[in-house]
Short mmCIF file of C-alpha atoms and ligand atoms in Angstrom, two decimals:
data_model
loop_
_atom_site.label_atom_id
_atom_site.label_comp_id
_atom_site.label_asym_id
_atom_site.label_seq_id
_atom_site.Cartn_x
_atom_site.Cartn_y
_atom_site.Cartn_z
CA MET A 1 -19.95 8.35 217.87
CA PRO A 2 -18.66 5.30 217.54
CA ASP A 3 -15.69 4.85 216.52
CA ILE A 4 -16.16 2.82 212.42
CA ASP A 5 -12.35 2.70 209.94
CA TYR A 6 -14.24 4.45 206.38
CA ASP A 7 -11.49 2.87 204.59
CA SER A 8 -12.11 -0.28 205.57
CA TYR A 9 -15.79 -0.78 205.43
CA ALA A 10 -16.15 0.63 202.10
CA ARG A 11 -13.32 -1.71 201.11
CA ASP A 12 -15.55 -4.68 203.09
CA GLY A 13 -19.08 -3.54 202.88
CA HIS A 14 -19.37 -4.11 206.03
CA HIS A 15 -18.34 -3.09 209.52
CA LEU A 16 -18.30 -4.57 212.92
CA LEU A 17 -19.68 -2.07 216.10
CA PRO A 18 -18.83 -3.41 218.55
CA GLY A 19 -21.39 -3.10 222.57
CA LEU A 20 -23.43 -0.13 219.83
CA LEU A 21 -26.53 -0.72 222.25
CA ALA A 22 -26.70 -0.65 226.29
CA ASP A 23 -27.05 -3.09 228.38
CA LYS A 24 -30.39 -1.65 229.34
CA ASP A 25 -31.75 -0.61 225.63
CA GLN A 26 -30.32 -4.11 224.33
CA ARG A 27 -32.79 -5.75 227.71
CA ARG A 28 -35.43 -2.96 227.06
CA ALA A 29 -35.97 -4.31 222.94
CA VAL A 30 -35.33 -8.09 223.75
CA GLU A 31 -38.06 -7.87 226.12
CA PHE A 32 -40.66 -5.78 223.65
CA PHE A 33 -39.65 -8.81 221.22
CA ASP A 34 -40.24 -11.37 223.89
CA ALA A 35 -44.15 -9.92 224.55
CA PHE A 36 -44.87 -9.75 220.61
CA ASP A 37 -43.67 -13.47 219.99
CA ALA A 38 -45.90 -14.68 223.40
CA ALA A 39 -49.49 -12.46 222.43
CA ASP A 40 -52.09 -14.30 220.87
CA GLU A 41 -52.97 -11.19 219.18
CA VAL A 42 -49.84 -8.61 216.55
CA PRO A 43 -51.42 -5.48 215.18
CA ASP A 44 -51.63 -5.43 211.34
CA SER A 45 -49.88 -2.15 211.22
CA TYR A 46 -46.50 -4.42 212.41
CA GLU A 47 -46.64 -6.32 209.03
CA ALA A 48 -45.57 -9.61 211.13
CA GLU A 49 -43.65 -12.78 209.61
CA TYR A 50 -44.12 -15.81 211.09
CA ASP A 51 -42.12 -19.16 211.47
CA LYS A 52 -44.29 -22.23 212.11
CA GLY A 53 -47.17 -22.91 213.05
CA ASP A 54 -50.84 -21.51 213.17
CA ALA A 55 -53.22 -19.19 215.70
CA ASP A 56 -54.14 -21.76 217.70
CA GLY A 57 -51.11 -24.19 218.31
CA THR A 58 -53.39 -26.98 216.49
CA GLU A 59 -51.33 -27.48 213.01
CA GLY A 60 -47.65 -28.07 214.11
CA GLY A 61 -47.44 -25.95 217.27
CA PRO A 62 -47.98 -22.22 218.00
CA ARG A 63 -46.75 -19.87 215.86
CA ARG A 64 -43.55 -18.32 216.59
CA LEU A 65 -42.80 -14.87 215.09
CA ARG A 66 -40.32 -14.34 212.70
CA LYS A 67 -40.75 -10.82 211.23
CA LEU A 68 -41.93 -7.13 212.58
CA ARG A 69 -42.24 -4.25 210.03
CA ARG A 70 -42.17 -0.07 211.27
CA LEU A 71 -40.85 -1.09 214.27
CA LEU A 72 -40.36 3.16 214.55
CA TRP A 73 -43.42 4.11 212.87
CA ASN A 74 -46.01 1.79 215.48
CA ASP A 75 -43.67 3.47 218.23
CA PRO A 76 -41.41 6.52 217.60
CA GLU A 77 -41.50 7.13 221.42
CA LEU A 78 -40.14 3.25 222.54
CA TRP A 79 -37.44 3.67 219.34
CA GLY A 80 -36.62 6.86 218.77
CA PRO A 81 -34.68 8.49 221.99
CA LEU A 82 -33.05 4.09 221.70
CA LEU A 83 -32.23 4.11 218.08
CA VAL A 84 -30.45 8.34 219.18
CA ARG A 85 -28.67 6.28 222.24
CA SER A 86 -27.28 4.10 220.40
CA GLY A 87 -25.08 6.06 217.56
CA VAL A 88 -26.40 5.02 215.11
CA THR A 89 -27.93 9.01 213.76
CA ASP A 90 -24.24 9.54 213.87
CA ILE A 91 -23.24 7.60 211.20
CA ALA A 92 -25.92 8.65 209.06
CA ARG A 93 -25.14 11.69 209.39
CA ARG A 94 -20.84 11.59 209.17
CA LEU A 95 -22.01 8.46 205.97
CA ILE A 96 -25.36 10.11 204.60
CA GLY A 97 -25.36 14.36 206.07
CA ASP A 98 -28.41 15.87 207.28
CA GLY A 99 -30.83 14.17 205.17
CA ALA A 100 -30.79 10.85 206.05
CA ALA A 101 -33.30 9.59 207.32
CA VAL A 102 -34.17 5.79 208.25
CA VAL A 103 -36.23 3.73 205.64
CA PHE A 104 -36.79 0.44 207.60
CA HIS A 105 -36.44 -0.27 210.99
CA ALA A 106 -37.75 -4.15 211.48
CA ALA A 107 -36.50 -6.75 213.84
CA PHE A 108 -35.35 -10.36 212.83
CA LEU A 109 -36.08 -12.82 215.42
CA LYS A 110 -34.98 -16.47 214.26
CA PRO A 111 -37.52 -18.62 217.24
CA ALA A 112 -35.34 -21.29 218.76
CA ARG A 113 -35.56 -24.50 216.51
CA VAL A 114 -38.21 -22.90 214.69
CA GLY A 115 -36.32 -19.90 213.13
CA THR A 116 -35.76 -21.17 208.73
CA GLU A 117 -33.09 -19.25 206.72
CA VAL A 118 -32.48 -15.62 205.21
CA THR A 119 -31.40 -16.90 201.91
CA LEU A 120 -28.11 -14.30 201.04
CA HIS A 121 -29.82 -11.20 199.19
CA GLN A 122 -28.31 -7.57 198.43
CA ASP A 123 -30.97 -5.77 200.40
CA GLN A 124 -31.26 -3.14 197.49
CA ALA A 125 -31.94 -5.92 195.31
CA LEU A 126 -35.45 -6.55 197.08
CA TRP A 127 -36.33 -2.80 198.12
CA THR A 128 -39.30 -1.63 195.15
CA TYR A 129 -37.12 1.84 195.58
CA GLN A 130 -33.88 2.52 194.98
CA TYR A 131 -32.45 4.18 198.74
CA PRO A 132 -29.23 6.41 197.58
CA LYS A 133 -26.22 6.20 200.31
CA ALA A 134 -28.37 3.10 201.71
CA PHE A 135 -26.62 1.35 204.53
CA SER A 136 -28.21 -1.22 207.55
CA VAL A 137 -27.34 -1.25 211.00
CA TRP A 138 -27.83 -4.93 212.69
CA PHE A 139 -28.43 -5.28 216.46
CA ALA A 140 -27.95 -8.71 218.21
CA LEU A 141 -29.80 -9.06 220.49
CA THR A 142 -29.12 -11.90 221.93
CA PRO A 143 -25.89 -13.67 220.85
CA VAL A 144 -25.22 -14.57 217.08
CA SER A 145 -23.49 -17.30 216.42
CA PRO A 146 -23.59 -20.17 213.78
CA ALA A 147 -25.56 -22.44 216.98
CA ASN A 148 -27.54 -20.26 216.68
CA GLY A 149 -28.77 -19.16 213.07
CA GLY A 150 -26.32 -16.31 213.24
CA LEU A 151 -25.65 -13.82 210.50
CA PHE A 152 -23.22 -14.52 207.56
CA GLY A 153 -22.05 -12.18 204.79
CA SER A 154 -19.12 -12.50 201.48
CA PRO A 155 -17.03 -9.40 202.05
CA GLY A 156 -16.37 -6.98 199.34
CA SER A 157 -20.30 -8.53 197.82
CA HIS A 158 -21.20 -4.40 197.58
CA ALA A 159 -17.66 -3.56 194.76
CA GLY A 160 -20.42 -4.10 191.64
CA GLY A 161 -23.31 -3.22 192.76
CA HIS A 162 -26.53 -4.65 191.75
CA ILE A 163 -26.38 -8.70 191.29
CA PRO A 164 -29.42 -10.25 189.93
CA HIS A 165 -30.56 -12.39 192.15
CA ARG A 166 -32.80 -15.74 191.41
CA GLU A 167 -35.93 -17.65 193.14
CA ARG A 168 -35.04 -20.60 194.47
CA PRO A 169 -37.01 -23.51 195.31
CA HIS A 170 -38.18 -24.31 198.64
CA TYR A 171 -37.51 -20.18 200.12
CA ARG A 172 -40.44 -18.35 200.63
CA TRP A 173 -39.76 -15.51 201.29
CA HIS A 174 -37.24 -13.81 198.34
CA PRO A 175 -35.60 -14.02 195.55
CA GLY A 176 -31.55 -14.96 196.57
CA LEU A 177 -27.70 -15.44 195.99
CA ASP A 178 -25.80 -18.26 196.00
CA ALA A 179 -21.87 -17.40 196.62
CA ALA A 180 -20.59 -19.77 194.96
CA GLU A 181 -22.69 -19.55 191.45
CA ASP A 182 -22.43 -15.49 192.11
CA GLY A 183 -18.44 -15.09 191.73
CA LEU A 184 -18.65 -14.15 195.46
CA ARG A 185 -16.33 -14.73 198.38
CA GLU A 186 -17.07 -17.61 201.08
CA PRO A 187 -19.27 -15.29 203.54
CA VAL A 188 -17.95 -15.06 206.82
CA GLN A 189 -20.28 -15.71 210.25
CA PHE A 190 -20.35 -12.86 212.34
CA GLU A 191 -20.20 -13.98 216.05
CA LEU A 192 -21.72 -11.51 218.13
CA ASP A 193 -22.87 -10.52 222.16
CA PRO A 194 -25.83 -8.94 223.12
CA GLY A 195 -25.91 -5.41 222.18
CA ASP A 196 -22.76 -5.68 219.45
CA ALA A 197 -23.78 -4.61 215.97
CA VAL A 198 -22.84 -5.17 212.57
CA MET A 199 -23.37 -1.99 209.11
CA TRP A 200 -23.02 -3.19 205.63
CA ASP A 201 -23.98 -1.42 202.40
CA ARG A 202 -26.85 -1.54 200.10
CA TYR A 203 -25.54 -3.86 198.18
CA PHE A 204 -23.83 -6.30 200.47
CA ALA A 205 -24.76 -9.77 200.04
CA HIS A 206 -25.91 -11.54 203.55
CA GLY A 207 -28.09 -13.75 205.64
CA SER A 208 -28.00 -16.58 208.01
CA ALA A 209 -29.30 -19.98 208.07
CA ALA A 210 -31.95 -21.82 210.53
CA ASN A 211 -31.87 -21.50 213.86
CA THR A 212 -31.95 -25.25 214.73
CA SER A 213 -30.71 -24.38 218.69
CA PRO A 214 -33.12 -24.24 221.95
CA HIS A 215 -32.28 -20.17 222.51
CA ASP A 216 -34.00 -17.13 220.49
CA ARG A 217 -32.10 -15.80 218.31
CA ARG A 218 -33.00 -11.96 218.12
CA GLY A 219 -32.11 -9.06 215.61
CA MET A 220 -33.15 -5.65 214.95
CA VAL A 221 -32.40 -3.71 212.08
CA VAL A 222 -32.36 0.18 210.81
CA VAL A 223 -32.18 0.93 207.32
CA PHE A 224 -30.72 4.96 206.94
CA ALA A 225 -31.22 6.50 203.49
CA ASP A 226 -30.02 9.20 201.11
CA ALA A 227 -33.23 11.03 201.46
CA SER A 228 -32.67 14.48 200.18
CA ASP A 229 -31.39 12.78 196.70
CA PRO A 230 -34.11 13.99 194.55
CA GLU A 231 -34.27 10.66 193.28
CA PHE A 232 -35.35 9.40 196.65
CA ARG A 233 -39.30 8.23 197.41
CA ALA A 234 -40.05 6.29 200.23
CA LYS A 235 -42.76 4.03 201.50
CA ASP A 236 -41.84 4.81 204.47
CA SER A 237 -39.19 8.45 205.72
CA PHE A 238 -38.74 9.05 209.31
CA PRO A 239 -35.94 12.18 209.16
CA LEU A 240 -32.87 12.25 210.80
CA ALA A 241 -34.43 16.05 212.22
CA ASP A 242 -37.29 14.48 213.48
CA LEU A 243 -35.52 11.74 214.79
CA GLN A 244 -33.01 14.04 217.19
CA ASP A 245 -37.08 15.97 218.01
CA LEU A 246 -37.87 13.10 219.82
CA ARG A 247 -38.46 12.93 223.09
CA GLU A 248 -36.13 11.40 226.12
CA THR A 249 -37.91 8.29 227.77
CA PRO A 250 -37.15 7.80 231.38
O1 LIG B 301 -32.05 -10.84 210.78
C1 LIG B 301 -31.17 -11.88 209.52
O2 LIG B 301 -31.13 -13.36 209.88
C2 LIG B 301 -31.21 -11.87 208.87
C3 LIG B 301 -31.26 -10.66 207.98
C4 LIG B 301 -31.41 -9.27 207.06
O3 LIG B 301 -31.70 -10.21 206.64
C5 LIG B 301 -31.14 -7.59 206.85
O4 LIG B 301 -31.11 -7.46 207.99
O5 LIG B 301 -31.72 -7.45 205.57
#
């Protein structure tokens, strides 16, 4: 069971989880995403987003993967045991209970030189459904620092719940926040080694910068919510009990 100070998590809305992912699983994940990034085609079921260029590289160079979605639903035999081994399922049971379920599992791949920013946002503000008690665990799969786009978040930004988001000029992906305009604390930068993770509350405001470095910055996020809540609705829901049942891969 990962060591978590639940009081500081409740106060700040985030918590560092050093060394959550074993080296072997971190390498396995990087190889998986690098292979997809190098492939000509990605199955539609991953709902891929790209940062630059096009398929044949005629416009702005070869396209690079920005985001992959629905990892656990696409490959439960790979990701299920890896998530269980990391201990995130224990955190979900502790924070939510046996009724917890995975509702999102995605990779944010921020490729070298062309990886674009993720504007400051609260996850719950961008979701179609309300996800009671939801929290995210974001795994660093490479070093993560401001030098490669990093990851940052505003401590305490979850405390007041939903903050109205606005469309942002020149940012195409989703509405966002501005720490100063929205009265949030100056975001802190997370400096992470491969295998480290950060967990955060569904209302914790976070984002990342463009990656202008020569190195890819790879991250993977899993989101748990309370599927036992009578109000629970989801596009995808993978119950904790089904995760635990998945056969271990060698
Ligand atoms: O990986 C990133 O750069 C941003 C991650 C994020 O915004 C999220 O997981 O909600």
